[in-house]
């Protein structure tokens, strides 16, 4: 198993100000500390080349567990091995094998052309020049961003930027890719393009992907397997179809709205 | 190590490129120049009104002061990222991104900001030191230049230490970090006071807690042949390095704390 | 009616900011520590200059050492009233172009911002100010803030502090309106703030500047930030001279407000014309 989590627990301290009329003043001298459990003993396995959807309400512990798996958060207890190693033990080694995409946050430099950002990433990940060229050409061609390379990031649209983010995350050929709401705020056409790309990349390169999202169409289009998390626990792990049978058997058919809208945009030549 | 410094300069290049994208940066240059010139104005005016203090003339003070200011400016130029760290990197959550990159955190944070106009401070500082030396009639030999160079390097390292310390503490609390101002902009004001007249407490604090005197006053004394043991002037590098070392310890503990609380 | 509402809105803004000031006590403590350190350093310096320098004993333009030390403490206490940077919230609005939205409020924009920024300033800084002055009073005799020169002097001082607050606020607003010219960037407003800081007397008591500059220093607006109140306190400016000095503060406040309103109105017209 490429990713293996066992009984991972993590809780955070939250400081609260006393309530009431004098709460402000009281708060100056004492504070109430409460422990909030973000992960209550979560565990699962993901095999190489899987594309797993990771869903759950806000605050369920999704990003906490992604942080644990990417090695930037040390859990209170539990076991976690990724690619055979413990992620938070050797940060540098671990993070050079994974890629992370945040839908809401950019890893590109805002004011310089995209190509310059890629160039820095080449050095950060110590990618050999030959391999870098091949990989860059390949990624830019499949995502259709060759024309954007000379434009500063701040002038790109969100869809264009997101595609460049994907290039940035995959340049160093990571074995595992974590995607945190990659399609948030994108229009239908960009969404579809992104999904197609991820599917292809997963199939061709065998990159393991863990996709966090609130967009169920993403899950439906991409993931064989879904994991549902709530209150820091794994509530469901299996096929999406199984989820439907269990909770909403009466829902028979669903129109794929994204595809519909995208077809309309294409028809009207809006893109 | 070589790879890390290559990354560092790559980052600087990026900042320069992005800086050029905005117009009006030369206005900033003038602005910093005004800051730098207005900084010692109180000292100069005091000397013009009150005259010398014993054998201490304005040139003596300016020499010590400019060494301190120049090293502060150097640190501010090359470790600018740490200066911004608590407020811009940590709060915004961008620090996670740095953790996700397979490179030394120190280099990444240090190079996360760079402003060319900050170099105005060290440059004017060095020029002022040159003026003071010629005013005092000091002949510069290679040895003396070496001492001054070490003083600047040691001072730069020490102030980098201050910034690293601030960032390390910021992992625990960000409120009330204003007192760190004592170690940055307020600290070099100490050098405005001639050392023999400095109260003992002040002298001790700024020799042993923040080795301010070791990177400014004692090197100046050795170079000019004032009546102090000459070896004190050579301690700038070790003193600065010791301070940075302790700060890095705090920084490490801070990073570990961050990794276990994630906030 | 409109005036009444404005007053009520202003009062509640002040109350909120005061409460906020209480909340950030750690920040206030740490700010006080810096202020006290700074003041002590100045005290040491002045003591050295007054005691050991060639002309220290006579060429002090009518300010004795104890007076100067009191001056330093008062100036440190008043220093927090001065604007170091434009109010963060307003700055954000200028940068992301939300100024247009602000225009939709049923309050005059200048008045609204004036109250907002001055309330923000006072709310977060009054603790620091009072604490610094208190520490100054408790210092050992050589470095202590002395008693005011006379009772009349104290009254004039208090009056002048209030005017100093108004003056600082109106100047801060002028700087803010200058900043409305987004294309200029931070440069001009920063330089204005810097200049005001230097000429306010916090760097060096204005009386100790060269003699030929004294008339200019008296008439320029920024002395009203700290120098005039401090001098009234220590008595180097007698109560009889208080009226013209406070009058000067009033005149400059009026001029700053008028200039601020003028620039703002012109600028807003442009915004409307551009439709953004």
PDB file of N, CA and C in Angstrom, chain A residues 168-223:
ATOM      1  N   UNK A 168       2.677  23.270 -12.329  1.00  0.00           N
ATOM      2  CA  UNK A 168       3.668  23.506 -11.275  1.00  0.00           C
ATOM      3  C   UNK A 168       3.731  22.341 -10.301  1.00  0.00           C
ATOM      4  N   UNK A 169       2.574  21.752 -10.001  1.00  0.00           N
ATOM      5  CA  UNK A 169       2.551  20.678  -9.011  1.00  0.00           C
ATOM      6  C   UNK A 169       3.068  19.366  -9.571  1.00  0.00           C
ATOM      7  N   UNK A 170       3.054  19.231 -10.901  1.00  0.00           N
ATOM      8  CA  UNK A 170       3.405  17.932 -11.483  1.00  0.00           C
ATOM      9  C   UNK A 170       4.770  17.911 -12.161  1.00  0.00           C
ATOM     10  N   UNK A 171       5.424  19.072 -12.214  1.00  0.00           N
ATOM     11  CA  UNK A 171       6.716  19.164 -12.908  1.00  0.00           C
ATOM     12  C   UNK A 171       7.724  18.138 -12.420  1.00  0.00           C
ATOM     13  N   UNK A 172       7.767  17.923 -11.115  1.00  0.00           N
ATOM     14  CA  UNK A 172       8.806  17.055 -10.556  1.00  0.00           C
ATOM     15  C   UNK A 172       8.372  15.596 -10.500  1.00  0.00           C
ATOM     16  N   UNK A 173       7.369  15.231 -11.273  1.00  0.00           N
ATOM     17  CA  UNK A 173       6.856  13.868 -11.325  1.00  0.00           C
ATOM     18  C   UNK A 173       6.597  13.283  -9.952  1.00  0.00           C
ATOM     19  N   UNK A 174       5.682  13.887  -9.205  1.00  0.00           N
ATOM     20  CA  UNK A 174       5.381  13.325  -7.887  1.00  0.00           C
ATOM     21  C   UNK A 174       4.665  11.982  -8.026  1.00  0.00           C
ATOM     22  N   UNK A 175       4.865  11.141  -7.014  1.00  0.00           N
ATOM     23  CA  UNK A 175       4.177   9.834  -7.029  1.00  0.00           C
ATOM     24  C   UNK A 175       2.744   9.990  -6.547  1.00  0.00           C
ATOM     25  N   UNK A 176       2.566  10.994  -5.667  1.00  0.00           N
ATOM     26  CA  UNK A 176       1.247  11.199  -5.076  1.00  0.00           C
ATOM     27  C   UNK A 176       0.859  12.659  -5.253  1.00  0.00           C
ATOM     28  N   UNK A 177      -0.399  12.888  -5.590  1.00  0.00           N
ATOM     29  CA  UNK A 177      -0.873  14.268  -5.748  1.00  0.00           C
ATOM     30  C   UNK A 177      -2.083  14.492  -4.850  1.00  0.00           C
ATOM     31  N   UNK A 178      -1.988  15.499  -3.985  1.00  0.00           N
ATOM     32  CA  UNK A 178      -3.138  15.878  -3.176  1.00  0.00           C
ATOM     33  C   UNK A 178      -3.796  17.097  -3.805  1.00  0.00           C
ATOM     34  N   UNK A 179      -5.093  16.997  -4.012  1.00  0.00           N
ATOM     35  CA  UNK A 179      -5.797  18.125  -4.623  1.00  0.00           C
ATOM     36  C   UNK A 179      -6.852  18.625  -3.651  1.00  0.00           C
ATOM     37  N   UNK A 180      -6.739  19.886  -3.264  1.00  0.00           N
ATOM     38  CA  UNK A 180      -7.690  20.451  -2.315  1.00  0.00           C
ATOM     39  C   UNK A 180      -8.616  21.420  -3.051  1.00  0.00           C
ATOM     40  N   UNK A 181      -9.811  20.976  -3.321  1.00  0.00           N
ATOM     41  CA  UNK A 181     -10.807  21.766  -4.060  1.00  0.00           C
ATOM     42  C   UNK A 181     -10.226  22.424  -5.303  1.00  0.00           C
ATOM     43  N   UNK A 182      -9.720  21.639  -6.220  1.00  0.00           N
ATOM     44  CA  UNK A 182      -9.068  22.238  -7.392  1.00  0.00           C
ATOM     45  C   UNK A 182     -10.043  22.916  -8.341  1.00  0.00           C
ATOM     46  N   UNK A 183     -11.314  22.546  -8.295  1.00  0.00           N
ATOM     47  CA  UNK A 183     -12.239  23.120  -9.284  1.00  0.00           C
ATOM     48  C   UNK A 183     -13.054  24.267  -8.729  1.00  0.00           C
ATOM     49  N   UNK A 184     -12.716  24.732  -7.520  1.00  0.00           N
ATOM     50  CA  UNK A 184     -13.549  25.774  -6.904  1.00  0.00           C
ATOM     51  C   UNK A 184     -13.480  27.064  -7.718  1.00  0.00           C
ATOM     52  N   UNK A 185     -14.646  27.590  -8.014  1.00  0.00           N
ATOM     53  CA  UNK A 185     -14.717  28.850  -8.731  1.00  0.00           C
ATOM     54  C   UNK A 185     -14.482  28.772 -10.231  1.00  0.00           C
ATOM     55  N   UNK A 186     -14.302  27.579 -10.766  1.00  0.00           N
ATOM     56  CA  UNK A 186     -14.018  27.477 -12.207  1.00  0.00           C
ATOM     57  C   UNK A 186     -15.311  27.397 -13.011  1.00  0.00           C
ATOM     58  N   UNK A 187     -15.241  27.863 -14.264  1.00  0.00           N
ATOM     59  CA  UNK A 187     -16.407  27.720 -15.115  1.00  0.00           C
ATOM     60  C   UNK A 187     -16.471  26.293 -15.655  1.00  0.00           C
ATOM     61  N   UNK A 188     -17.599  25.970 -16.261  1.00  0.00           N
ATOM     62  CA  UNK A 188     -17.852  24.573 -16.634  1.00  0.00           C
ATOM     63  C   UNK A 188     -16.791  24.025 -17.587  1.00  0.00           C
ATOM     64  N   UNK A 189     -16.386  24.850 -18.541  1.00  0.00           N
ATOM     65  CA  UNK A 189     -15.423  24.355 -19.526  1.00  0.00           C
ATOM     66  C   UNK A 189     -14.088  24.032 -18.857  1.00  0.00           C
ATOM     67  N   UNK A 190     -13.617  24.942 -18.009  1.00  0.00           N
ATOM     68  CA  UNK A 190     -12.347  24.699 -17.324  1.00  0.00           C
ATOM     69  C   UNK A 190     -12.437  23.476 -16.439  1.00  0.00           C
ATOM     70  N   UNK A 191     -13.585  23.333 -15.772  1.00  0.00           N
ATOM     71  CA  UNK A 191     -13.775  22.166 -14.916  1.00  0.00           C
ATOM     72  C   UNK A 191     -13.607  20.879 -15.696  1.00  0.00           C
ATOM     73  N   UNK A 192     -14.297  20.821 -16.836  1.00  0.00           N
ATOM     74  CA  UNK A 192     -14.229  19.598 -17.630  1.00  0.00           C
ATOM     75  C   UNK A 192     -12.812  19.338 -18.110  1.00  0.00           C
ATOM     76  N   UNK A 193     -12.137  20.412 -18.537  1.00  0.00           N
ATOM     77  CA  UNK A 193     -10.760  20.253 -19.014  1.00  0.00           C
ATOM     78  C   UNK A 193      -9.871  19.711 -17.908  1.00  0.00           C
ATOM     79  N   UNK A 194     -10.077  20.261 -16.721  1.00  0.00           N
ATOM     80  CA  UNK A 194      -9.273  19.843 -15.581  1.00  0.00           C
ATOM     81  C   UNK A 194      -9.509  18.374 -15.261  1.00  0.00           C
ATOM     82  N   UNK A 195     -10.779  18.011 -15.244  1.00  0.00           N
ATOM     83  CA  UNK A 195     -11.106  16.612 -14.938  1.00  0.00           C
ATOM     84  C   UNK A 195     -10.483  15.671 -15.949  1.00  0.00           C
ATOM     85  N   UNK A 196     -10.606  16.015 -17.218  1.00  0.00           N
ATOM     86  CA  UNK A 196     -10.031  15.152 -18.260  1.00  0.00           C
ATOM     87  C   UNK A 196      -8.539  14.990 -18.051  1.00  0.00           C
ATOM     88  N   UNK A 197      -7.927  16.114 -17.748  1.00  0.00           N
ATOM     89  CA  UNK A 197      -6.479  16.062 -17.568  1.00  0.00           C
ATOM     90  C   UNK A 197      -6.113  15.141 -16.415  1.00  0.00           C
ATOM     91  N   UNK A 198      -6.798  15.313 -15.290  1.00  0.00           N
ATOM     92  CA  UNK A 198      -6.470  14.509 -14.110  1.00  0.00           C
ATOM     93  C   UNK A 198      -6.652  13.020 -14.409  1.00  0.00           C
ATOM     94  N   UNK A 199      -7.697  12.699 -15.114  1.00  0.00           N
ATOM     95  CA  UNK A 199      -7.973  11.310 -15.444  1.00  0.00           C
ATOM     96  C   UNK A 199      -6.843  10.727 -16.293  1.00  0.00           C
ATOM     97  N   UNK A 200      -6.454  11.511 -17.297  1.00  0.00           N
ATOM     98  CA  UNK A 200      -5.378  11.087 -18.197  1.00  0.00           C
ATOM     99  C   UNK A 200      -4.076  10.869 -17.436  1.00  0.00           C
ATOM    100  N   UNK A 201      -3.769  11.863 -16.604  1.00  0.00           N
ATOM    101  CA  UNK A 201      -2.516  11.831 -15.865  1.00  0.00           C
ATOM    102  C   UNK A 201      -2.479  10.608 -14.959  1.00  0.00           C
ATOM    103  N   UNK A 202      -3.600  10.347 -14.340  1.00  0.00           N
ATOM    104  CA  UNK A 202      -3.720   9.192 -13.459  1.00  0.00           C
ATOM    105  C   UNK A 202      -3.537   7.896 -14.236  1.00  0.00           C
ATOM    106  N   UNK A 203      -4.099   7.850 -15.419  1.00  0.00           N
ATOM    107  CA  UNK A 203      -4.045   6.618 -16.211  1.00  0.00           C
ATOM    108  C   UNK A 203      -2.650   6.414 -16.805  1.00  0.00           C
ATOM    109  N   UNK A 204      -2.112   7.498 -17.365  1.00  0.00           N
ATOM    110  CA  UNK A 204      -0.834   7.359 -18.069  1.00  0.00           C
ATOM    111  C   UNK A 204       0.359   7.240 -17.134  1.00  0.00           C
ATOM    112  N   UNK A 205       0.418   8.156 -16.142  1.00  0.00           N
ATOM    113  CA  UNK A 205       1.602   8.190 -15.297  1.00  0.00           C
ATOM    114  C   UNK A 205       1.448   7.358 -14.030  1.00  0.00           C
ATOM    115  N   UNK A 206       0.224   6.953 -13.759  1.00  0.00           N
ATOM    116  CA  UNK A 206       0.006   6.161 -12.557  1.00  0.00           C
ATOM    117  C   UNK A 206       0.155   6.942 -11.277  1.00  0.00           C
ATOM    118  N   UNK A 207      -0.131   8.251 -11.360  1.00  0.00           N
ATOM    119  CA  UNK A 207      -0.031   9.078 -10.160  1.00  0.00           C
ATOM    120  C   UNK A 207      -1.225   8.785  -9.244  1.00  0.00           C
ATOM    121  N   UNK A 208      -0.922   8.537  -7.993  1.00  0.00           N
ATOM    122  CA  UNK A 208      -1.989   8.351  -7.017  1.00  0.00           C
ATOM    123  C   UNK A 208      -2.571   9.714  -6.686  1.00  0.00           C
ATOM    124  N   UNK A 209      -3.901   9.799  -6.669  1.00  0.00           N
ATOM    125  CA  UNK A 209      -4.492  11.115  -6.405  1.00  0.00           C
ATOM    126  C   UNK A 209      -5.532  11.029  -5.314  1.00  0.00           C
ATOM    127  N   UNK A 210      -5.494  12.042  -4.447  1.00  0.00           N
ATOM    128  CA  UNK A 210      -6.521  12.161  -3.415  1.00  0.00           C
ATOM    129  C   UNK A 210      -7.190  13.508  -3.616  1.00  0.00           C
ATOM    130  N   UNK A 211      -8.479  13.464  -3.923  1.00  0.00           N
ATOM    131  CA  UNK A 211      -9.187  14.666  -4.343  1.00  0.00           C
ATOM    132  C   UNK A 211     -10.181  15.103  -3.277  1.00  0.00           C
ATOM    133  N   UNK A 212      -9.925  16.250  -2.671  1.00  0.00           N
ATOM    134  CA  UNK A 212     -10.872  16.817  -1.712  1.00  0.00           C
ATOM    135  C   UNK A 212     -11.756  17.802  -2.445  1.00  0.00           C
ATOM    136  N   UNK A 213     -13.040  17.684  -2.296  1.00  0.00           N
ATOM    137  CA  UNK A 213     -13.902  18.601  -3.033  1.00  0.00           C
ATOM    138  C   UNK A 213     -15.300  18.636  -2.442  1.00  0.00           C
ATOM    139  N   UNK A 214     -16.022  19.699  -2.767  1.00  0.00           N
ATOM    140  CA  UNK A 214     -17.448  19.731  -2.421  1.00  0.00           C
ATOM    141  C   UNK A 214     -18.288  19.558  -3.665  1.00  0.00           C
ATOM    142  N   UNK A 215     -17.626  19.483  -4.801  1.00  0.00           N
ATOM    143  CA  UNK A 215     -18.337  19.368  -6.069  1.00  0.00           C
ATOM    144  C   UNK A 215     -18.528  17.888  -6.395  1.00  0.00           C
ATOM    145  N   UNK A 216     -19.751  17.404  -6.242  1.00  0.00           N
ATOM    146  CA  UNK A 216     -19.962  15.971  -6.406  1.00  0.00           C
ATOM    147  C   UNK A 216     -19.782  15.516  -7.854  1.00  0.00           C
ATOM    148  N   UNK A 217     -19.910  16.464  -8.776  1.00  0.00           N
ATOM    149  CA  UNK A 217     -19.670  16.098 -10.171  1.00  0.00           C
ATOM    150  C   UNK A 217     -18.213  15.710 -10.394  1.00  0.00           C
ATOM    151  N   UNK A 218     -17.317  16.379  -9.654  1.00  0.00           N
ATOM    152  CA  UNK A 218     -15.902  16.004  -9.728  1.00  0.00           C
ATOM    153  C   UNK A 218     -15.750  14.538  -9.356  1.00  0.00           C
ATOM    154  N   UNK A 219     -16.352  14.202  -8.216  1.00  0.00           N
ATOM    155  CA  UNK A 219     -16.232  12.839  -7.699  1.00  0.00           C
ATOM    156  C   UNK A 219     -16.808  11.850  -8.711  1.00  0.00           C
ATOM    157  N   UNK A 220     -17.985  12.188  -9.205  1.00  0.00           N
ATOM    158  CA  UNK A 220     -18.663  11.276 -10.109  1.00  0.00           C
ATOM    159  C   UNK A 220     -17.850  11.044 -11.371  1.00  0.00           C
ATOM    160  N   UNK A 221     -17.252  12.132 -11.847  1.00  0.00           N
ATOM    161  CA  UNK A 221     -16.517  12.015 -13.104  1.00  0.00           C
ATOM    162  C   UNK A 221     -15.194  11.297 -12.929  1.00  0.00           C
ATOM    163  N   UNK A 222     -14.587  11.405 -11.763  1.00  0.00           N
ATOM    164  CA  UNK A 222     -13.204  10.951 -11.618  1.00  0.00           C
ATOM    165  C   UNK A 222     -13.022   9.710 -10.766  1.00  0.00           C
ATOM    166  N   UNK A 223     -13.781   9.604  -9.677  1.00  0.00           N
ATOM    167  CA  UNK A 223     -13.366   8.662  -8.651  1.00  0.00           C
ATOM    168  C   UNK A 223     -14.179   7.379  -8.654  1.00  0.00           C
TER     169      UNK A 223
END
